[in-house]
């Protein structure tokens, strides 16, 4: 965390302490993957959902569990499969013989932090059911609306390698995720440290080493502080230019929507708060640009055939813009 040079106009002491405590709890188990941990915490503070993509075994699910463990909130895990029905996620009306009427039995999506494992294995109908919950923070069943408790956050994982038995996530649902986090393999040194740590843990359960550092009510308070972070108009203009550039770039078939601009702004505020500042800098915007945009743009077929990645195109667009100072 950066040392503030000037006195903050927004009191971030509680937020900085909370971020430090959550990070320390996660780091008791997780070796490396600093960017993934920081982006998940930023999404938690920015009231956004996260899609984590990586090959099996790089601690995607474990990290999500550790984040939930460090927060005193209701945690649910849903394993998505091709035969999963919407009612398995959101719940279903159940007949109660004692009252001779139907009662709504809530599904696992009713919680505060929801881990959706292998989200791309569920069919379109189940994806659509999750879509409303993620965007509207509510579920509609039999004409009745059931509002989710706050905080509410979906952490979804997917494997980019396996394609058999998977369903491509529709753009409308991808747009609901604040970040798409790409998790790489650990370095050789990090892998050695992973082996040593889990050897030292022995028969102990890893989650037992993580204590609860925050409550749901505290998260709601911290989110209000993040919203109060200051961002200058020239940076708003930079965000607008960057998003607009995605719609006028020959390498991009489908550009980002205005929701992407709002996501960059909110994520940049959260990143500034994590760094101990009550104002957003251009570096904050650049840091979150790729995680916010990489799943919201579709490259042209020509660029895909050339092996160009979304990250490379986003970096090129940023380099082509004048960065405000």
PDB file of C-alpha atoms in Angstrom:
ATOM      1  CA  UNK A   1       0.000   0.000   0.000  1.00  0.00           C
ATOM      2  CA  UNK A   2       1.312   3.440  -0.949  1.00  0.00           C
ATOM      3  CA  UNK A   3       2.243   5.984   1.723  1.00  0.00           C
ATOM      4  CA  UNK A   4      -0.044   9.018   1.314  1.00  0.00           C
ATOM      5  CA  UNK A   5       1.900  12.216   0.673  1.00  0.00           C
ATOM      6  CA  UNK A   6      -1.015  14.530   1.428  1.00  0.00           C
ATOM      7  CA  UNK A   7      -3.696  14.280   4.077  1.00  0.00           C
ATOM      8  CA  UNK A   8      -6.736  12.501   2.673  1.00  0.00           C
ATOM      9  CA  UNK A   9     -10.030  14.362   2.454  1.00  0.00           C
ATOM     10  CA  UNK A  10     -11.855  11.044   2.841  1.00  0.00           C
ATOM     11  CA  UNK A  11     -10.980   9.064   5.971  1.00  0.00           C
ATOM     12  CA  UNK A  12      -9.678   5.733   4.674  1.00  0.00           C
ATOM     13  CA  UNK A  13      -8.151   4.395   7.888  1.00  0.00           C
ATOM     14  CA  UNK A  14     -10.812   1.733   8.429  1.00  0.00           C
ATOM     15  CA  UNK A  15     -10.724   0.731   4.760  1.00  0.00           C
ATOM     16  CA  UNK A  16      -6.931   0.438   4.666  1.00  0.00           C
ATOM     17  CA  UNK A  17      -6.921  -1.623   7.847  1.00  0.00           C
ATOM     18  CA  UNK A  18      -9.628  -3.912   6.450  1.00  0.00           C
ATOM     19  CA  UNK A  19      -7.766  -4.420   3.165  1.00  0.00           C
ATOM     20  CA  UNK A  20      -4.553  -5.228   5.027  1.00  0.00           C
ATOM     21  CA  UNK A  21      -6.306  -7.732   7.297  1.00  0.00           C
ATOM     22  CA  UNK A  22      -8.097  -9.538   4.446  1.00  0.00           C
ATOM     23  CA  UNK A  23      -4.909  -9.671   2.366  1.00  0.00           C
ATOM     24  CA  UNK A  24      -2.902 -11.038   5.286  1.00  0.00           C
ATOM     25  CA  UNK A  25      -5.509 -13.721   5.984  1.00  0.00           C
ATOM     26  CA  UNK A  26      -5.520 -14.866   2.358  1.00  0.00           C
ATOM     27  CA  UNK A  27      -1.713 -14.800   2.196  1.00  0.00           C
ATOM     28  CA  UNK A  28      -1.576 -17.288   5.054  1.00  0.00           C
ATOM     29  CA  UNK A  29      -2.461 -19.922   2.467  1.00  0.00           C
ATOM     30  CA  UNK A  30      -2.049 -18.457  -1.033  1.00  0.00           C
ATOM     31  CA  UNK A  31       1.470 -18.022  -2.405  1.00  0.00           C
ATOM     32  CA  UNK A  32       1.805 -15.460  -5.212  1.00  0.00           C
ATOM     33  CA  UNK A  33      -1.274 -14.555  -7.304  1.00  0.00           C
ATOM     34  CA  UNK A  34      -1.046 -11.004  -5.910  1.00  0.00           C
ATOM     35  CA  UNK A  35      -2.981  -9.487  -8.808  1.00  0.00           C
ATOM     36  CA  UNK A  36      -5.874 -11.926  -8.412  1.00  0.00           C
ATOM     37  CA  UNK A  37      -6.152 -11.236  -4.688  1.00  0.00           C
ATOM     38  CA  UNK A  38      -5.983  -7.458  -5.157  1.00  0.00           C
ATOM     39  CA  UNK A  39      -8.589  -7.448  -7.936  1.00  0.00           C
ATOM     40  CA  UNK A  40     -10.997  -9.616  -5.930  1.00  0.00           C
ATOM     41  CA  UNK A  41     -10.721  -7.238  -2.973  1.00  0.00           C
ATOM     42  CA  UNK A  42     -11.209  -4.265  -5.326  1.00  0.00           C
ATOM     43  CA  UNK A  43     -14.341  -5.900  -6.756  1.00  0.00           C
ATOM     44  CA  UNK A  44     -15.641  -6.536  -3.237  1.00  0.00           C
ATOM     45  CA  UNK A  45     -15.214  -2.828  -2.423  1.00  0.00           C
ATOM     46  CA  UNK A  46     -16.666  -1.707  -5.780  1.00  0.00           C
ATOM     47  CA  UNK A  47     -19.772  -3.896  -5.437  1.00  0.00           C
ATOM     48  CA  UNK A  48     -18.910  -5.956  -8.510  1.00  0.00           C
ATOM     49  CA  UNK A  49     -18.775  -9.586  -9.588  1.00  0.00           C
ATOM     50  CA  UNK A  50     -15.634 -11.435 -10.674  1.00  0.00           C
ATOM     51  CA  UNK A  51     -14.936 -14.053 -13.343  1.00  0.00           C
ATOM     52  CA  UNK A  52     -11.705 -15.978 -12.709  1.00  0.00           C
ATOM     53  CA  UNK A  53     -10.231 -17.888 -15.626  1.00  0.00           C
ATOM     54  CA  UNK A  54      -7.358 -20.325 -15.380  1.00  0.00           C
ATOM     55  CA  UNK A  55      -6.355 -23.935 -15.831  1.00  0.00           C
ATOM     56  CA  UNK A  56      -7.280 -26.387 -13.045  1.00  0.00           C
ATOM     57  CA  UNK A  57      -5.130 -26.291  -9.938  1.00  0.00           C
ATOM     58  CA  UNK A  58      -4.056 -22.636  -9.796  1.00  0.00           C
ATOM     59  CA  UNK A  59      -6.087 -21.880  -6.621  1.00  0.00           C
ATOM     60  CA  UNK A  60      -9.117 -20.182  -8.239  1.00  0.00           C
ATOM     61  CA  UNK A  61     -11.691 -21.934  -6.043  1.00  0.00           C
ATOM     62  CA  UNK A  62      -9.475 -21.912  -2.950  1.00  0.00           C
ATOM     63  CA  UNK A  63      -8.906 -18.153  -3.185  1.00  0.00           C
ATOM     64  CA  UNK A  64     -12.658 -17.518  -3.483  1.00  0.00           C
ATOM     65  CA  UNK A  65     -13.257 -19.678  -0.393  1.00  0.00           C
ATOM     66  CA  UNK A  66     -10.561 -17.821   1.540  1.00  0.00           C
ATOM     67  CA  UNK A  67     -12.074 -14.431   0.643  1.00  0.00           C
ATOM     68  CA  UNK A  68     -15.464 -15.635   1.868  1.00  0.00           C
ATOM     69  CA  UNK A  69     -13.881 -17.081   4.994  1.00  0.00           C
ATOM     70  CA  UNK A  70     -12.241 -13.749   5.830  1.00  0.00           C
ATOM     71  CA  UNK A  71     -15.648 -12.047   5.686  1.00  0.00           C
ATOM     72  CA  UNK A  72     -18.304 -12.829   8.308  1.00  0.00           C
ATOM     73  CA  UNK A  73     -21.058 -13.355   5.743  1.00  0.00           C
ATOM     74  CA  UNK A  74     -23.186 -16.151   4.270  1.00  0.00           C
ATOM     75  CA  UNK A  75     -21.155 -18.191   1.768  1.00  0.00           C
ATOM     76  CA  UNK A  76     -22.595 -20.551  -0.855  1.00  0.00           C
ATOM     77  CA  UNK A  77     -20.868 -22.714  -3.440  1.00  0.00           C
ATOM     78  CA  UNK A  78     -22.644 -23.886  -6.589  1.00  0.00           C
ATOM     79  CA  UNK A  79     -21.041 -26.458  -8.876  1.00  0.00           C
ATOM     80  CA  UNK A  80     -22.396 -25.787 -12.351  1.00  0.00           C
ATOM     81  CA  UNK A  81     -23.095 -28.880 -14.477  1.00  0.00           C
ATOM     82  CA  UNK A  82     -24.856 -29.416 -17.836  1.00  0.00           C
ATOM     83  CA  UNK A  83     -27.970 -30.812 -16.103  1.00  0.00           C
ATOM     84  CA  UNK A  84     -28.306 -27.937 -13.614  1.00  0.00           C
ATOM     85  CA  UNK A  85     -31.739 -26.300 -13.703  1.00  0.00           C
ATOM     86  CA  UNK A  86     -32.610 -22.681 -12.780  1.00  0.00           C
ATOM     87  CA  UNK A  87     -34.565 -23.912  -9.751  1.00  0.00           C
ATOM     88  CA  UNK A  88     -31.378 -25.584  -8.480  1.00  0.00           C
ATOM     89  CA  UNK A  89     -29.802 -22.131  -8.316  1.00  0.00           C
ATOM     90  CA  UNK A  90     -32.527 -19.692  -7.306  1.00  0.00           C
ATOM     91  CA  UNK A  91     -34.917 -22.046  -5.476  1.00  0.00           C
ATOM     92  CA  UNK A  92     -38.398 -23.400  -6.075  1.00  0.00           C
ATOM     93  CA  UNK A  93     -41.921 -23.288  -4.571  1.00  0.00           C
ATOM     94  CA  UNK A  94     -42.551 -26.278  -2.284  1.00  0.00           C
ATOM     95  CA  UNK A  95     -45.998 -27.403  -1.125  1.00  0.00           C
ATOM     96  CA  UNK A  96     -46.479 -27.213   2.634  1.00  0.00           C
ATOM     97  CA  UNK A  97     -49.223 -29.706   3.691  1.00  0.00           C
ATOM     98  CA  UNK A  98     -49.621 -28.066   7.105  1.00  0.00           C
ATOM     99  CA  UNK A  99     -50.699 -24.731   5.592  1.00  0.00           C
ATOM    100  CA  UNK A 100     -52.026 -26.224   2.333  1.00  0.00           C
ATOM    101  CA  UNK A 101     -50.059 -23.700   0.303  1.00  0.00           C
ATOM    102  CA  UNK A 102     -46.813 -23.324  -1.597  1.00  0.00           C
ATOM    103  CA  UNK A 103     -43.796 -21.777   0.113  1.00  0.00           C
ATOM    104  CA  UNK A 104     -40.677 -20.558  -1.642  1.00  0.00           C
ATOM    105  CA  UNK A 105     -37.604 -22.567  -0.701  1.00  0.00           C
ATOM    106  CA  UNK A 106     -34.548 -20.418  -1.334  1.00  0.00           C
ATOM    107  CA  UNK A 107     -31.719 -21.808  -3.436  1.00  0.00           C
ATOM    108  CA  UNK A 108     -27.960 -21.538  -2.812  1.00  0.00           C
ATOM    109  CA  UNK A 109     -27.758 -18.192  -4.631  1.00  0.00           C
ATOM    110  CA  UNK A 110     -29.294 -16.585  -1.542  1.00  0.00           C
ATOM    111  CA  UNK A 111     -26.171 -15.583   0.316  1.00  0.00           C
ATOM    112  CA  UNK A 112     -23.580 -12.831   0.472  1.00  0.00           C
ATOM    113  CA  UNK A 113     -20.623 -14.325  -1.376  1.00  0.00           C
ATOM    114  CA  UNK A 114     -21.526 -16.924  -4.003  1.00  0.00           C
ATOM    115  CA  UNK A 115     -18.865 -19.139  -5.557  1.00  0.00           C
ATOM    116  CA  UNK A 116     -19.987 -20.489  -8.949  1.00  0.00           C
ATOM    117  CA  UNK A 117     -17.543 -23.194  -9.992  1.00  0.00           C
ATOM    118  CA  UNK A 118     -17.132 -23.869 -13.726  1.00  0.00           C
ATOM    119  CA  UNK A 119     -19.818 -21.406 -14.711  1.00  0.00           C
ATOM    120  CA  UNK A 120     -19.521 -22.259 -18.413  1.00  0.00           C
ATOM    121  CA  UNK A 121     -20.806 -25.806 -17.847  1.00  0.00           C
ATOM    122  CA  UNK A 122     -24.424 -24.749 -17.226  1.00  0.00           C
ATOM    123  CA  UNK A 123     -26.956 -24.426 -20.094  1.00  0.00           C
ATOM    124  CA  UNK A 124     -28.386 -21.103 -21.317  1.00  0.00           C
ATOM    125  CA  UNK A 125     -31.563 -21.344 -19.225  1.00  0.00           C
ATOM    126  CA  UNK A 126     -29.585 -21.593 -15.991  1.00  0.00           C
ATOM    127  CA  UNK A 127     -27.254 -18.817 -17.156  1.00  0.00           C
ATOM    128  CA  UNK A 128     -30.295 -16.569 -17.688  1.00  0.00           C
ATOM    129  CA  UNK A 129     -31.543 -17.272 -14.160  1.00  0.00           C
ATOM    130  CA  UNK A 130     -28.203 -16.213 -12.716  1.00  0.00           C
ATOM    131  CA  UNK A 131     -28.175 -13.118 -14.938  1.00  0.00           C
ATOM    132  CA  UNK A 132     -31.083 -11.416 -13.160  1.00  0.00           C
ATOM    133  CA  UNK A 133     -29.607 -12.111  -9.747  1.00  0.00           C
ATOM    134  CA  UNK A 134     -26.254 -10.627 -10.706  1.00  0.00           C
ATOM    135  CA  UNK A 135     -27.653  -7.456 -12.241  1.00  0.00           C
ATOM    136  CA  UNK A 136     -30.840  -6.775 -10.316  1.00  0.00           C
ATOM    137  CA  UNK A 137     -29.833  -8.321  -6.973  1.00  0.00           C
ATOM    138  CA  UNK A 138     -33.250  -9.981  -6.849  1.00  0.00           C
ATOM    139  CA  UNK A 139     -35.107 -13.133  -7.897  1.00  0.00           C
ATOM    140  CA  UNK A 140     -38.629 -13.263  -9.367  1.00  0.00           C
ATOM    141  CA  UNK A 141     -40.587 -16.494  -8.774  1.00  0.00           C
ATOM    142  CA  UNK A 142     -44.343 -16.938  -9.253  1.00  0.00           C
ATOM    143  CA  UNK A 143     -44.867 -13.197  -9.520  1.00  0.00           C
ATOM    144  CA  UNK A 144     -43.052 -12.462  -6.251  1.00  0.00           C
ATOM    145  CA  UNK A 145     -39.757 -10.639  -5.965  1.00  0.00           C
ATOM    146  CA  UNK A 146     -37.176 -11.773  -3.437  1.00  0.00           C
ATOM    147  CA  UNK A 147     -34.449  -9.192  -2.808  1.00  0.00           C
ATOM    148  CA  UNK A 148     -30.925 -10.392  -2.035  1.00  0.00           C
ATOM    149  CA  UNK A 149     -29.189  -9.371   1.168  1.00  0.00           C
ATOM    150  CA  UNK A 150     -26.219  -7.006   0.944  1.00  0.00           C
ATOM    151  CA  UNK A 151     -23.376  -7.391   0.367  1.00  0.00           C
ATOM    152  CA  UNK A 152     -23.920  -9.703  -2.608  1.00  0.00           C
ATOM    153  CA  UNK A 153     -21.037 -10.847  -4.788  1.00  0.00           C
ATOM    154  CA  UNK A 154     -20.635 -13.637  -7.342  1.00  0.00           C
ATOM    155  CA  UNK A 155     -17.180 -15.128  -7.837  1.00  0.00           C
ATOM    156  CA  UNK A 156     -17.272 -17.433 -10.865  1.00  0.00           C
ATOM    157  CA  UNK A 157     -14.540 -19.681 -12.225  1.00  0.00           C
ATOM    158  CA  UNK A 158     -14.025 -21.213 -15.632  1.00  0.00           C
ATOM    159  CA  UNK A 159     -11.431 -23.371 -17.361  1.00  0.00           C
ATOM    160  CA  UNK A 160     -10.286 -21.960 -20.744  1.00  0.00           C
ATOM    161  CA  UNK A 161      -8.899 -25.272 -21.981  1.00  0.00           C
ATOM    162  CA  UNK A 162     -11.791 -27.743 -21.742  1.00  0.00           C
ATOM    163  CA  UNK A 163     -14.488 -27.104 -24.350  1.00  0.00           C
ATOM    164  CA  UNK A 164     -16.379 -30.406 -24.288  1.00  0.00           C
ATOM    165  CA  UNK A 165     -19.579 -30.164 -22.257  1.00  0.00           C
ATOM    166  CA  UNK A 166     -19.330 -26.384 -21.887  1.00  0.00           C
ATOM    167  CA  UNK A 167     -21.572 -23.507 -22.953  1.00  0.00           C
ATOM    168  CA  UNK A 168     -20.074 -20.212 -24.060  1.00  0.00           C
ATOM    169  CA  UNK A 169     -21.118 -17.400 -21.755  1.00  0.00           C
ATOM    170  CA  UNK A 170     -23.349 -14.904 -23.579  1.00  0.00           C
ATOM    171  CA  UNK A 171     -22.055 -11.351 -23.930  1.00  0.00           C
ATOM    172  CA  UNK A 172     -24.942 -10.049 -21.802  1.00  0.00           C
ATOM    173  CA  UNK A 173     -23.759 -12.126 -18.865  1.00  0.00           C
ATOM    174  CA  UNK A 174     -20.081 -11.438 -19.368  1.00  0.00           C
ATOM    175  CA  UNK A 175     -20.924  -7.725 -19.221  1.00  0.00           C
ATOM    176  CA  UNK A 176     -22.236  -8.207 -15.680  1.00  0.00           C
ATOM    177  CA  UNK A 177     -18.797  -9.129 -14.373  1.00  0.00           C
ATOM    178  CA  UNK A 178     -16.697  -6.205 -13.183  1.00  0.00           C
ATOM    179  CA  UNK A 179     -13.427  -8.072 -13.778  1.00  0.00           C
ATOM    180  CA  UNK A 180     -12.222 -11.027 -15.758  1.00  0.00           C
ATOM    181  CA  UNK A 181      -9.108 -12.196 -13.943  1.00  0.00           C
ATOM    182  CA  UNK A 182      -6.661 -14.400 -15.811  1.00  0.00           C
ATOM    183  CA  UNK A 183      -4.680 -16.618 -13.436  1.00  0.00           C
ATOM    184  CA  UNK A 184      -1.253 -17.785 -14.679  1.00  0.00           C
ATOM    185  CA  UNK A 185       0.857 -20.695 -13.478  1.00  0.00           C
ATOM    186  CA  UNK A 186       3.060 -19.913 -10.442  1.00  0.00           C
ATOM    187  CA  UNK A 187       6.763 -19.403 -10.891  1.00  0.00           C
ATOM    188  CA  UNK A 188       9.184 -22.185  -9.924  1.00  0.00           C
ATOM    189  CA  UNK A 189      10.057 -20.375  -6.682  1.00  0.00           C
ATOM    190  CA  UNK A 190       6.382 -19.849  -5.829  1.00  0.00           C
ATOM    191  CA  UNK A 191       5.651 -23.515  -6.504  1.00  0.00           C
ATOM    192  CA  UNK A 192       8.418 -24.527  -4.099  1.00  0.00           C
ATOM    193  CA  UNK A 193       6.928 -22.259  -1.430  1.00  0.00           C
ATOM    194  CA  UNK A 194       3.471 -23.758  -2.069  1.00  0.00           C
ATOM    195  CA  UNK A 195       4.835 -27.267  -1.533  1.00  0.00           C
ATOM    196  CA  UNK A 196       6.640 -26.244   1.643  1.00  0.00           C
ATOM    197  CA  UNK A 197       3.625 -24.465   3.117  1.00  0.00           C
ATOM    198  CA  UNK A 198       1.170 -27.301   2.505  1.00  0.00           C
ATOM    199  CA  UNK A 199       3.743 -29.777   3.844  1.00  0.00           C
ATOM    200  CA  UNK A 200       3.961 -27.713   7.036  1.00  0.00           C
ATOM    201  CA  UNK A 201       0.168 -27.632   7.319  1.00  0.00           C
ATOM    202  CA  UNK A 202       0.081 -31.420   7.351  1.00  0.00           C
ATOM    203  CA  UNK A 203      -3.370 -32.729   8.244  1.00  0.00           C
ATOM    204  CA  UNK A 204      -4.683 -29.299   9.232  1.00  0.00           C
ATOM    205  CA  UNK A 205      -7.544 -27.879   7.174  1.00  0.00           C
ATOM    206  CA  UNK A 206      -6.390 -24.769   5.321  1.00  0.00           C
ATOM    207  CA  UNK A 207      -9.586 -22.802   5.969  1.00  0.00           C
ATOM    208  CA  UNK A 208      -9.139 -23.201   9.731  1.00  0.00           C
ATOM    209  CA  UNK A 209      -6.110 -20.879   9.562  1.00  0.00           C
ATOM    210  CA  UNK A 210      -8.141 -17.950   8.203  1.00  0.00           C
ATOM    211  CA  UNK A 211     -10.063 -15.776  10.630  1.00  0.00           C
ATOM    212  CA  UNK A 212     -12.946 -13.434   9.892  1.00  0.00           C
ATOM    213  CA  UNK A 213     -11.665  -9.882   9.449  1.00  0.00           C
ATOM    214  CA  UNK A 214     -14.842  -8.088   8.247  1.00  0.00           C
ATOM    215  CA  UNK A 215     -18.588  -8.231   8.610  1.00  0.00           C
ATOM    216  CA  UNK A 216     -21.150  -7.678   5.875  1.00  0.00           C
ATOM    217  CA  UNK A 217     -22.214  -4.405   7.506  1.00  0.00           C
ATOM    218  CA  UNK A 218     -18.614  -3.151   7.487  1.00  0.00           C
ATOM    219  CA  UNK A 219     -18.301  -3.961   3.772  1.00  0.00           C
ATOM    220  CA  UNK A 220     -21.383  -1.844   3.044  1.00  0.00           C
ATOM    221  CA  UNK A 221     -19.795   1.057   4.954  1.00  0.00           C
ATOM    222  CA  UNK A 222     -16.492   0.690   3.094  1.00  0.00           C
ATOM    223  CA  UNK A 223     -18.333   0.712  -0.236  1.00  0.00           C
ATOM    224  CA  UNK A 224     -19.799   4.102   0.638  1.00  0.00           C
ATOM    225  CA  UNK A 225     -16.267   5.397   1.269  1.00  0.00           C
ATOM    226  CA  UNK A 226     -15.122   4.081  -2.119  1.00  0.00           C
ATOM    227  CA  UNK A 227     -17.967   5.928  -3.849  1.00  0.00           C
ATOM    228  CA  UNK A 228     -16.715   9.156  -2.246  1.00  0.00           C
ATOM    229  CA  UNK A 229     -13.241   8.806  -3.794  1.00  0.00           C
ATOM    230  CA  UNK A 230     -12.428  11.862  -5.926  1.00  0.00           C
ATOM    231  CA  UNK A 231     -11.915  11.539  -9.678  1.00  0.00           C
ATOM    232  CA  UNK A 232     -11.162  14.545 -11.870  1.00  0.00           C
ATOM    233  CA  UNK A 233     -13.078  15.276 -15.055  1.00  0.00           C
ATOM    234  CA  UNK A 234      -9.984  14.873 -17.209  1.00  0.00           C
ATOM    235  CA  UNK A 235      -9.769  11.271 -16.024  1.00  0.00           C
ATOM    236  CA  UNK A 236     -13.461  10.761 -16.779  1.00  0.00           C
ATOM    237  CA  UNK A 237     -12.702  12.023 -20.270  1.00  0.00           C
ATOM    238  CA  UNK A 238      -9.781   9.580 -20.547  1.00  0.00           C
ATOM    239  CA  UNK A 239     -12.071   6.681 -19.576  1.00  0.00           C
ATOM    240  CA  UNK A 240     -14.670   7.799 -22.130  1.00  0.00           C
ATOM    241  CA  UNK A 241     -12.022   8.043 -24.878  1.00  0.00           C
ATOM    242  CA  UNK A 242     -10.684   4.588 -24.063  1.00  0.00           C
ATOM    243  CA  UNK A 243     -14.121   2.972 -24.150  1.00  0.00           C
ATOM    244  CA  UNK A 244     -15.028   4.863 -27.323  1.00  0.00           C
ATOM    245  CA  UNK A 245     -11.763   3.676 -28.879  1.00  0.00           C
ATOM    246  CA  UNK A 246     -12.903   0.049 -28.494  1.00  0.00           C
ATOM    247  CA  UNK A 247     -15.830   0.820 -30.802  1.00  0.00           C
ATOM    248  CA  UNK A 248     -13.666   2.432 -33.472  1.00  0.00           C
ATOM    249  CA  UNK A 249     -10.736   0.071 -33.684  1.00  0.00           C
ATOM    250  CA  UNK A 250     -10.215  -2.145 -36.718  1.00  0.00           C
ATOM    251  CA  UNK A 251      -8.957  -4.962 -34.499  1.00  0.00           C
ATOM    252  CA  UNK A 252     -12.225  -5.049 -32.523  1.00  0.00           C
ATOM    253  CA  UNK A 253     -15.436  -6.536 -33.918  1.00  0.00           C
ATOM    254  CA  UNK A 254     -17.604  -5.604 -30.899  1.00  0.00           C
ATOM    255  CA  UNK A 255     -16.670  -2.740 -28.582  1.00  0.00           C
ATOM    256  CA  UNK A 256     -17.442  -2.088 -24.943  1.00  0.00           C
ATOM    257  CA  UNK A 257     -20.701  -0.574 -23.693  1.00  0.00           C
ATOM    258  CA  UNK A 258     -21.198   2.419 -21.359  1.00  0.00           C
ATOM    259  CA  UNK A 259     -21.409  -0.117 -18.527  1.00  0.00           C
ATOM    260  CA  UNK A 260     -17.715  -0.720 -19.172  1.00  0.00           C
ATOM    261  CA  UNK A 261     -16.960   2.988 -18.621  1.00  0.00           C
ATOM    262  CA  UNK A 262     -18.813   2.938 -15.311  1.00  0.00           C
ATOM    263  CA  UNK A 263     -16.984  -0.239 -14.336  1.00  0.00           C
ATOM    264  CA  UNK A 264     -13.581   1.323 -15.063  1.00  0.00           C
ATOM    265  CA  UNK A 265     -14.480   4.382 -12.981  1.00  0.00           C
ATOM    266  CA  UNK A 266     -15.764   2.356 -10.007  1.00  0.00           C
ATOM    267  CA  UNK A 267     -12.859  -0.085 -10.168  1.00  0.00           C
ATOM    268  CA  UNK A 268     -10.324   2.765 -10.372  1.00  0.00           C
ATOM    269  CA  UNK A 269     -11.873   4.308  -7.249  1.00  0.00           C
ATOM    270  CA  UNK A 270     -11.554   1.012  -5.403  1.00  0.00           C
ATOM    271  CA  UNK A 271      -7.944   0.634  -6.541  1.00  0.00           C
ATOM    272  CA  UNK A 272      -7.133   4.164  -5.347  1.00  0.00           C
ATOM    273  CA  UNK A 273      -8.683   3.398  -1.953  1.00  0.00           C
ATOM    274  CA  UNK A 274      -6.666   0.173  -1.673  1.00  0.00           C
ATOM    275  CA  UNK A 275      -3.525   2.230  -2.346  1.00  0.00           C
ATOM    276  CA  UNK A 276      -4.480   4.588   0.501  1.00  0.00           C
ATOM    277  CA  UNK A 277      -5.506   7.562  -1.670  1.00  0.00           C
ATOM    278  CA  UNK A 278      -8.797   9.444  -1.737  1.00  0.00           C
ATOM    279  CA  UNK A 279      -8.292  10.427  -5.388  1.00  0.00           C
ATOM    280  CA  UNK A 280      -7.905   8.464  -8.630  1.00  0.00           C
ATOM    281  CA  UNK A 281      -4.725   8.678 -10.700  1.00  0.00           C
ATOM    282  CA  UNK A 282      -4.180   7.700 -14.362  1.00  0.00           C
ATOM    283  CA  UNK A 283      -2.280   4.641 -13.130  1.00  0.00           C
ATOM    284  CA  UNK A 284      -5.401   3.420 -11.328  1.00  0.00           C
ATOM    285  CA  UNK A 285      -7.390   3.636 -14.564  1.00  0.00           C
ATOM    286  CA  UNK A 286      -4.661   1.865 -16.560  1.00  0.00           C
ATOM    287  CA  UNK A 287      -4.342  -0.867 -13.910  1.00  0.00           C
ATOM    288  CA  UNK A 288      -8.027  -1.832 -14.091  1.00  0.00           C
ATOM    289  CA  UNK A 289      -8.550  -1.227 -17.828  1.00  0.00           C
ATOM    290  CA  UNK A 290      -7.541  -4.691 -19.045  1.00  0.00           C
ATOM    291  CA  UNK A 291      -9.445  -6.703 -16.358  1.00  0.00           C
ATOM    292  CA  UNK A 292     -12.563  -4.599 -17.035  1.00  0.00           C
ATOM    293  CA  UNK A 293     -12.397  -4.636 -20.847  1.00  0.00           C
ATOM    294  CA  UNK A 294     -10.884  -8.004 -21.840  1.00  0.00           C
ATOM    295  CA  UNK A 295     -14.211  -9.873 -21.581  1.00  0.00           C
ATOM    296  CA  UNK A 296     -16.304  -7.043 -22.991  1.00  0.00           C
ATOM    297  CA  UNK A 297     -14.702  -6.759 -26.419  1.00  0.00           C
ATOM    298  CA  UNK A 298     -14.694  -9.255 -29.287  1.00  0.00           C
ATOM    299  CA  UNK A 299     -11.714  -9.214 -31.613  1.00  0.00           C
ATOM    300  CA  UNK A 300     -12.127  -9.321 -35.371  1.00  0.00           C
ATOM    301  CA  UNK A 301     -11.754 -12.780 -36.957  1.00  0.00           C
ATOM    302  CA  UNK A 302      -8.557 -11.657 -38.682  1.00  0.00           C
ATOM    303  CA  UNK A 303      -6.874 -10.703 -35.404  1.00  0.00           C
ATOM    304  CA  UNK A 304      -8.012 -13.924 -33.734  1.00  0.00           C
ATOM    305  CA  UNK A 305      -6.467 -15.932 -36.561  1.00  0.00           C
ATOM    306  CA  UNK A 306      -3.233 -13.991 -36.104  1.00  0.00           C
ATOM    307  CA  UNK A 307      -3.185 -14.986 -32.437  1.00  0.00           C
ATOM    308  CA  UNK A 308      -3.625 -11.440 -31.141  1.00  0.00           C
ATOM    309  CA  UNK A 309      -5.065 -11.257 -27.606  1.00  0.00           C
ATOM    310  CA  UNK A 310      -7.515  -8.817 -26.046  1.00  0.00           C
ATOM    311  CA  UNK A 311      -4.815  -7.675 -23.617  1.00  0.00           C
ATOM    312  CA  UNK A 312      -2.495  -6.709 -26.478  1.00  0.00           C
ATOM    313  CA  UNK A 313      -5.228  -4.697 -28.225  1.00  0.00           C
ATOM    314  CA  UNK A 314      -6.203  -2.898 -25.003  1.00  0.00           C
ATOM    315  CA  UNK A 315      -2.561  -2.033 -24.288  1.00  0.00           C
ATOM    316  CA  UNK A 316      -2.168  -0.710 -27.830  1.00  0.00           C
ATOM    317  CA  UNK A 317      -5.263   1.484 -27.450  1.00  0.00           C
ATOM    318  CA  UNK A 318      -4.013   2.914 -24.140  1.00  0.00           C
ATOM    319  CA  UNK A 319      -0.607   3.678 -25.656  1.00  0.00           C
ATOM    320  CA  UNK A 320      -2.328   5.520 -28.504  1.00  0.00           C
ATOM    321  CA  UNK A 321      -4.145   7.897 -26.125  1.00  0.00           C
ATOM    322  CA  UNK A 322      -2.756  10.945 -24.371  1.00  0.00           C
ATOM    323  CA  UNK A 323      -2.646  10.115 -20.680  1.00  0.00           C
ATOM    324  CA  UNK A 324      -3.784  13.081 -18.536  1.00  0.00           C
ATOM    325  CA  UNK A 325      -1.357  14.295 -15.886  1.00  0.00           C
TER     326      UNK A 325
END
